[in-house]
Amino acid sequence: MVRYFLVLLLAVSFSKASVYEKNCVSCHAKLPVSIDKFFFRYLLKYSSERDVKEKLKSYLKHPSKEETVMAEGFIERFGLKEPTKLNDKELEEALNEYWERYKVFGKLK
């Protein structure tokens, strides 16, 4: 009975996690580079919110060596990610949360 309750509790808490938490953070937690480092690479290269989100969306839908901002050695070691299975609405929701978590604009003093 206790085991059933724990499984149910875990399922409920996981179902309340955001699209970003369920689909992005869970995979990136397995990599030696934290997820914010990917964000900062995109921000350094593309600088604006619109451009960062546009390039991330493009890469997540169609991963390629030409689209990635990661170093060649990283790609050789870990490979390219699989194309996202998220629909456009879910992907935009995840990208919006990603942006809000790691943006530096308005946070620098």
Phi, psi and omega in degrees: 000317180295319179297318178300316180297317179296318178296317179296317179298316177297318180297318180294315181294323178292324181292338178275350179293149180289166176303318180298311180299314184289321190255340183250301184300319183300321179282315183294338178296341181274351182264153180284352180251125182293153187298333179293333179294326176295315180302312183295328176294316178296317180297318179297320183279320188249342171062318183265154179303313181300313182292319179299311181296319180298314182290320177298315179299315179299313180295317183295328178281325184221072182300133177206161178296330180288331183270337186287153174256359181280153180295152181302320179298323178296315180295320178297322182282318186250348180077174176278151178288162174284151176302145181297150175257002179286145174282174185301320181295314179296319180296317178294322177298315179295317180294323178295317178294318178302312180300312183297325180290321190247355180301146179258344181296130181081356181252343181280143180243000000 
